[in-house]
């Protein structure tokens, strides 16, 4: 496709979806003054993550979770399930409003939603610290990469759009090209925690010319949904690993890897 056709396509999308005119969840016509582009009904039904949350991954805790950690994080460190990331932040509980927002963003050609999600992510972090503190907390923001074939089909890299919008607001550098998703994986839906871990193992690599950047870095990963955390753990483990350059010198990996997600699923198992 030549560049001008692509541009004409993007302009046509702008005509169909002028940013701020259609609710980002249900698609109903609304007006530009709505917070986060949500109509009143969707705003009221959204599951903002303001209740009890897991201290480690930030997922909402159910009434059955009496302690500070969710089941998955309690289990980490035992068996072969470990948490490689340091700390998570999630904006909302993954419910019907959030599902519709993510669906419209990923499959509904509404790339404009990415900018709004960047604003939601920013507001979540600003509820934890001041804008100045946030600007100094991380060396880089890194989106969880999409497999190249999928990105081509969709026409845009949804995680990168959200991450770039967030990073611009936060005043932190965004490294959208740091990671590559090197293999296509089965959909995670329907897989248990161990199957998810096996499915995602080895799915990412750090771009060779970017390796130097990760040594000692404090990194914030950005993704749309956090479920079991298998993907985030896989990437955090990779970024924290030490590596050897072509001259045989050993370098350390990232010093800290946190993640920030728009939506987090509730605890999977309660025993
Ligand atoms: Zn709505
Ligand atoms: Zn947790």
GROMACS .gro file of C-alpha atoms and ligand atoms in nm:
model
  273
    1UNK     CA    1   0.000   0.000   0.000
    2UNK     CA    2   0.147   0.337  -0.091
    3UNK     CA    3   0.185   0.601   0.172
    4UNK     CA    4  -0.083   0.837   0.047
    5UNK     CA    5  -0.347   0.562   0.042
    6UNK     CA    6  -0.254   0.482   0.401
    7UNK     CA    7  -0.284   0.850   0.490
    8UNK     CA    8  -0.617   0.879   0.311
    9UNK     CA    9  -0.734   0.575   0.508
   10UNK     CA   10  -0.630   0.737   0.835
   11UNK     CA   11  -0.807   1.061   0.737
   12UNK     CA   12  -1.124   0.867   0.655
   13UNK     CA   13  -1.109   0.704   0.998
   14UNK     CA   14  -1.085   1.049   1.153
   15UNK     CA   15  -1.408   1.139   0.975
   16UNK     CA   16  -1.584   0.829   1.099
   17UNK     CA   17  -1.449   0.860   1.451
   18UNK     CA   18  -1.370   1.220   1.537
   19UNK     CA   19  -1.187   1.174   1.868
   20UNK     CA   20  -1.413   1.234   2.164
   21UNK     CA   21  -1.744   1.209   1.982
   22UNK     CA   22  -1.821   0.842   2.035
   23UNK     CA   23  -1.807   0.663   2.368
   24UNK     CA   24  -1.487   0.456   2.366
   25UNK     CA   25  -1.672   0.160   2.517
   26UNK     CA   26  -2.026   0.134   2.374
   27UNK     CA   27  -1.973   0.357   2.069
   28UNK     CA   28  -2.281   0.568   2.148
   29UNK     CA   29  -2.263   0.930   2.036
   30UNK     CA   30  -2.154   1.155   2.320
   31UNK     CA   31  -1.973   1.486   2.340
   32UNK     CA   32  -1.611   1.582   2.369
   33UNK     CA   33  -1.644   1.699   2.730
   34UNK     CA   34  -1.681   1.345   2.871
   35UNK     CA   35  -1.397   1.225   3.090
   36UNK     CA   36  -1.191   0.961   2.908
   37UNK     CA   37  -1.442   0.964   2.622
   38UNK     CA   38  -1.687   0.747   2.817
   39UNK     CA   39  -2.062   0.816   2.812
   40UNK     CA   40  -2.236   0.854   3.149
   41UNK     CA   41  -2.357   0.492   3.153
   42UNK     CA   42  -2.015   0.345   3.075
   43UNK     CA   43  -1.841   0.580   3.319
   44UNK     CA   44  -2.074   0.459   3.594
   45UNK     CA   45  -2.030   0.092   3.497
   46UNK     CA   46  -1.648   0.107   3.463
   47UNK     CA   47  -1.461  -0.089   3.729
   48UNK     CA   48  -1.207   0.167   3.847
   49UNK     CA   49  -0.949  -0.008   4.059
   50UNK     CA   50  -1.000   0.186   4.380
   51UNK     CA   51  -1.085  -0.092   4.626
   52UNK     CA   52  -0.858  -0.347   4.796
   53UNK     CA   53  -0.579  -0.445   4.564
   54UNK     CA   54  -0.291  -0.693   4.558
   55UNK     CA   55   0.022  -0.526   4.695
   56UNK     CA   56   0.237  -0.688   4.428
   57UNK     CA   57   0.039  -0.691   4.101
   58UNK     CA   58  -0.239  -0.441   4.187
   59UNK     CA   59  -0.524  -0.669   4.072
   60UNK     CA   60  -0.848  -0.616   4.267
   61UNK     CA   61  -0.881  -0.856   4.559
   62UNK     CA   62  -1.200  -1.048   4.619
   63UNK     CA   63  -1.362  -1.084   4.959
   64UNK     CA   64  -1.205  -1.431   4.978
   65UNK     CA   65  -0.857  -1.283   4.959
   66UNK     CA   66  -0.807  -1.167   5.314
   67UNK     CA   67  -0.433  -1.095   5.299
   68UNK     CA   68  -0.241  -0.830   5.105
   69UNK     CA   69  -0.160  -1.056   4.808
   70UNK     CA   70  -0.370  -1.223   4.537
   71UNK     CA   71  -0.355  -1.599   4.489
   72UNK     CA   72  -0.107  -1.584   4.197
   73UNK     CA   73   0.133  -1.357   4.385
   74UNK     CA   74   0.102  -1.563   4.705
   75UNK     CA   75   0.199  -1.868   4.501
   76UNK     CA   76   0.498  -1.695   4.347
   77UNK     CA   77   0.830  -1.811   4.478
   78UNK     CA   78   0.691  -2.156   4.537
   79UNK     CA   79   0.688  -2.431   4.278
   80UNK     CA   80   0.793  -2.303   3.938
   81UNK     CA   81   0.574  -1.996   3.936
   82UNK     CA   82   0.779  -1.688   4.013
   83UNK     CA   83   0.723  -1.319   3.985
   84UNK     CA   84   1.001  -1.158   3.785
   85UNK     CA   85   0.848  -0.809   3.786
   86UNK     CA   86   0.885  -0.577   4.085
   87UNK     CA   87   0.546  -0.405   4.111
   88UNK     CA   88   0.233  -0.368   3.904
   89UNK     CA   89  -0.022  -0.089   3.856
   90UNK     CA   90  -0.367  -0.139   3.706
   91UNK     CA   91  -0.629   0.126   3.628
   92UNK     CA   92  -0.944  -0.084   3.625
   93UNK     CA   93  -1.091  -0.424   3.698
   94UNK     CA   94  -1.136  -0.610   3.367
   95UNK     CA   95  -1.515  -0.606   3.321
   96UNK     CA   96  -1.761  -0.549   3.036
   97UNK     CA   97  -1.681  -0.178   2.988
   98UNK     CA   98  -1.305  -0.247   2.980
   99UNK     CA   99  -1.350  -0.545   2.747
  100UNK     CA  100  -1.545  -0.328   2.501
  101UNK     CA  101  -1.285  -0.048   2.515
  102UNK     CA  102  -0.999  -0.289   2.442
  103UNK     CA  103  -1.199  -0.461   2.167
  104UNK     CA  104  -1.280  -0.130   1.993
  105UNK     CA  105  -0.917  -0.021   2.025
  106UNK     CA  106  -0.763  -0.345   1.898
  107UNK     CA  107  -1.013  -0.467   1.642
  108UNK     CA  108  -1.246  -0.172   1.572
  109UNK     CA  109  -0.993   0.048   1.389
  110UNK     CA  110  -1.019   0.304   1.669
  111UNK     CA  111  -0.656   0.391   1.716
  112UNK     CA  112  -0.776   0.722   1.869
  113UNK     CA  113  -0.860   0.527   2.187
  114UNK     CA  114  -0.488   0.477   2.248
  115UNK     CA  115  -0.440   0.840   2.342
  116UNK     CA  116  -0.724   0.825   2.595
  117UNK     CA  117  -0.580   0.506   2.746
  118UNK     CA  118  -0.249   0.689   2.779
  119UNK     CA  119  -0.431   0.955   2.982
  120UNK     CA  120  -0.598   0.689   3.200
  121UNK     CA  121  -0.260   0.522   3.262
  122UNK     CA  122  -0.106   0.856   3.351
  123UNK     CA  123  -0.384   0.940   3.598
  124UNK     CA  124  -0.338   0.600   3.765
  125UNK     CA  125   0.031   0.670   3.826
  126UNK     CA  126  -0.038   1.024   3.940
  127UNK     CA  127  -0.264   0.881   4.210
  128UNK     CA  128   0.054   0.720   4.353
  129UNK     CA  129   0.307   1.000   4.320
  130UNK     CA  130   0.360   1.356   4.199
  131UNK     CA  131   0.423   1.431   3.827
  132UNK     CA  132   0.785   1.520   3.912
  133UNK     CA  133   0.838   1.194   4.100
  134UNK     CA  134   0.688   1.000   3.810
  135UNK     CA  135   0.920   1.169   3.559
  136UNK     CA  136   1.219   1.050   3.763
  137UNK     CA  137   1.094   0.701   3.852
  138UNK     CA  138   1.178   0.521   3.527
  139UNK     CA  139   1.446   0.539   3.261
  140UNK     CA  140   1.209   0.415   2.994
  141UNK     CA  141   0.857   0.301   2.914
  142UNK     CA  142   0.835  -0.014   2.701
  143UNK     CA  143   0.515  -0.147   2.541
  144UNK     CA  144   0.455  -0.523   2.536
  145UNK     CA  145   0.516  -0.593   2.167
  146UNK     CA  146   0.265  -0.738   1.925
  147UNK     CA  147   0.365  -1.010   1.679
  148UNK     CA  148   0.457  -0.845   1.346
  149UNK     CA  149   0.188  -1.029   1.145
  150UNK     CA  150  -0.086  -0.914   1.383
  151UNK     CA  151   0.043  -0.560   1.380
  152UNK     CA  152   0.030  -0.559   0.999
  153UNK     CA  153  -0.326  -0.690   0.996
  154UNK     CA  154  -0.445  -0.427   1.244
  155UNK     CA  155  -0.251  -0.148   1.076
  156UNK     CA  156  -0.116  -0.017   1.405
  157UNK     CA  157   0.065  -0.131   1.717
  158UNK     CA  158  -0.192  -0.077   1.990
  159UNK     CA  159   0.038  -0.120   2.292
  160UNK     CA  160   0.290   0.124   2.144
  161UNK     CA  161   0.024   0.392   2.087
  162UNK     CA  162  -0.093   0.366   2.451
  163UNK     CA  163   0.262   0.355   2.586
  164UNK     CA  164   0.373   0.654   2.377
  165UNK     CA  165   0.071   0.858   2.486
  166UNK     CA  166   0.143   0.774   2.852
  167UNK     CA  167   0.518   0.836   2.823
  168UNK     CA  168   0.466   1.177   2.662
  169UNK     CA  169   0.247   1.283   2.954
  170UNK     CA  170   0.484   1.136   3.212
  171UNK     CA  171   0.797   1.290   3.058
  172UNK     CA  172   0.969   0.951   3.027
  173UNK     CA  173   1.132   0.816   2.711
  174UNK     CA  174   0.932   0.549   2.527
  175UNK     CA  175   1.127   0.262   2.369
  176UNK     CA  176   0.873   0.100   2.137
  177UNK     CA  177   1.143  -0.081   1.939
  178UNK     CA  178   1.330  -0.233   2.234
  179UNK     CA  179   1.153  -0.569   2.229
  180UNK     CA  180   1.051  -0.800   1.947
  181UNK     CA  181   0.783  -1.065   1.974
  182UNK     CA  182   0.975  -1.338   1.799
  183UNK     CA  183   0.705  -1.600   1.773
  184UNK     CA  184   0.332  -1.618   1.736
  185UNK     CA  185   0.171  -1.771   2.043
  186UNK     CA  186  -0.159  -1.948   2.093
  187UNK     CA  187  -0.435  -1.725   2.238
  188UNK     CA  188  -0.400  -1.729   2.617
  189UNK     CA  189  -0.774  -1.753   2.668
  190UNK     CA  190  -0.873  -2.085   2.820
  191UNK     CA  191  -0.518  -2.175   2.926
  192UNK     CA  192  -0.426  -2.234   3.292
  193UNK     CA  193  -0.137  -2.047   3.460
  194UNK     CA  194   0.125  -2.316   3.385
  195UNK     CA  195   0.009  -2.351   3.023
  196UNK     CA  196   0.026  -1.975   2.978
  197UNK     CA  197   0.380  -1.971   3.112
  198UNK     CA  198   0.486  -2.248   2.871
  199UNK     CA  199   0.304  -2.081   2.579
  200UNK     CA  200   0.485  -1.750   2.623
  201UNK     CA  201   0.833  -1.885   2.712
  202UNK     CA  202   1.095  -1.757   2.469
  203UNK     CA  203   0.842  -1.544   2.278
  204UNK     CA  204   1.038  -1.218   2.316
  205UNK     CA  205   1.386  -1.095   2.239
  206UNK     CA  206   1.565  -0.766   2.304
  207UNK     CA  207   1.674  -0.598   1.980
  208UNK     CA  208   2.051  -0.638   1.967
  209UNK     CA  209   2.135  -0.272   1.904
  210UNK     CA  210   1.924  -0.177   2.208
  211UNK     CA  211   2.091  -0.417   2.454
  212UNK     CA  212   2.317  -0.147   2.603
  213UNK     CA  213   2.013   0.054   2.710
  214UNK     CA  214   1.878  -0.208   2.951
  215UNK     CA  215   2.184  -0.242   3.177
  216UNK     CA  216   2.085  -0.110   3.519
  217UNK     CA  217   1.771   0.055   3.377
  218UNK     CA  218   1.443   0.107   3.559
  219UNK     CA  219   1.175  -0.001   3.312
  220UNK     CA  220   0.797   0.036   3.311
  221UNK     CA  221   0.619  -0.213   3.083
  222UNK     CA  222   0.283  -0.110   2.940
  223UNK     CA  223   0.006  -0.346   2.827
  224UNK     CA  224  -0.371  -0.341   2.790
  225UNK     CA  225  -0.467  -0.636   3.012
  226UNK     CA  226  -0.300  -0.814   3.302
  227UNK     CA  227  -0.436  -1.164   3.363
  228UNK     CA  228  -0.208  -1.427   3.519
  229UNK     CA  229   0.102  -1.217   3.459
  230UNK     CA  230   0.277  -1.487   3.251
  231UNK     CA  231   0.364  -1.238   2.973
  232UNK     CA  232   0.488  -0.967   3.210
  233UNK     CA  233   0.695  -1.219   3.408
  234UNK     CA  234   0.849  -1.356   3.090
  235UNK     CA  235   0.953  -1.009   2.970
  236UNK     CA  236   1.070  -0.891   3.315
  237UNK     CA  237   1.286  -1.204   3.348
  238UNK     CA  238   1.437  -1.140   3.005
  239UNK     CA  239   1.509  -0.772   3.076
  240UNK     CA  240   1.669  -0.849   3.412
  241UNK     CA  241   1.900  -1.121   3.276
  242UNK     CA  242   2.265  -1.040   3.239
  243UNK     CA  243   2.401  -1.068   2.887
  244UNK     CA  244   2.733  -1.107   2.706
  245UNK     CA  245   2.836  -0.875   2.424
  246UNK     CA  246   3.020  -0.992   2.106
  247UNK     CA  247   3.355  -0.914   2.276
  248UNK     CA  248   3.270  -1.152   2.557
  249UNK     CA  249   3.207  -0.885   2.821
  250UNK     CA  250   2.930  -0.948   3.069
  251UNK     CA  251   2.665  -0.679   3.130
  252UNK     CA  252   2.394  -0.665   3.391
  253UNK     CA  253   2.027  -0.651   3.299
  254UNK     CA  254   1.756  -0.406   3.409
  255UNK     CA  255   1.759  -0.318   3.779
  256UNK     CA  256   1.379  -0.286   3.812
  257UNK     CA  257   1.084  -0.384   3.592
  258UNK     CA  258   0.735  -0.263   3.687
  259UNK     CA  259   0.425  -0.283   3.474
  260UNK     CA  260   0.125  -0.060   3.413
  261UNK     CA  261  -0.193  -0.207   3.261
  262UNK     CA  262  -0.525  -0.053   3.171
  263UNK     CA  263  -0.723  -0.348   3.310
  264UNK     CA  264  -0.645  -0.635   3.546
  265UNK     CA  265  -0.848  -0.952   3.574
  266UNK     CA  266  -0.966  -1.057   3.919
  267UNK     CA  267  -0.799  -1.340   4.106
  268UNK     CA  268  -0.823  -1.664   3.907
  269UNK     CA  269  -0.818  -1.924   4.179
  270UNK     CA  270  -0.932  -1.909   4.535
  271UNK     CA  271  -0.843  -2.207   4.743
  272LIG    ZN1  272  -2.080   0.420   2.658
  273LIG    ZN1  273  -0.109  -1.018   4.281
   0.00000   0.00000   0.00000
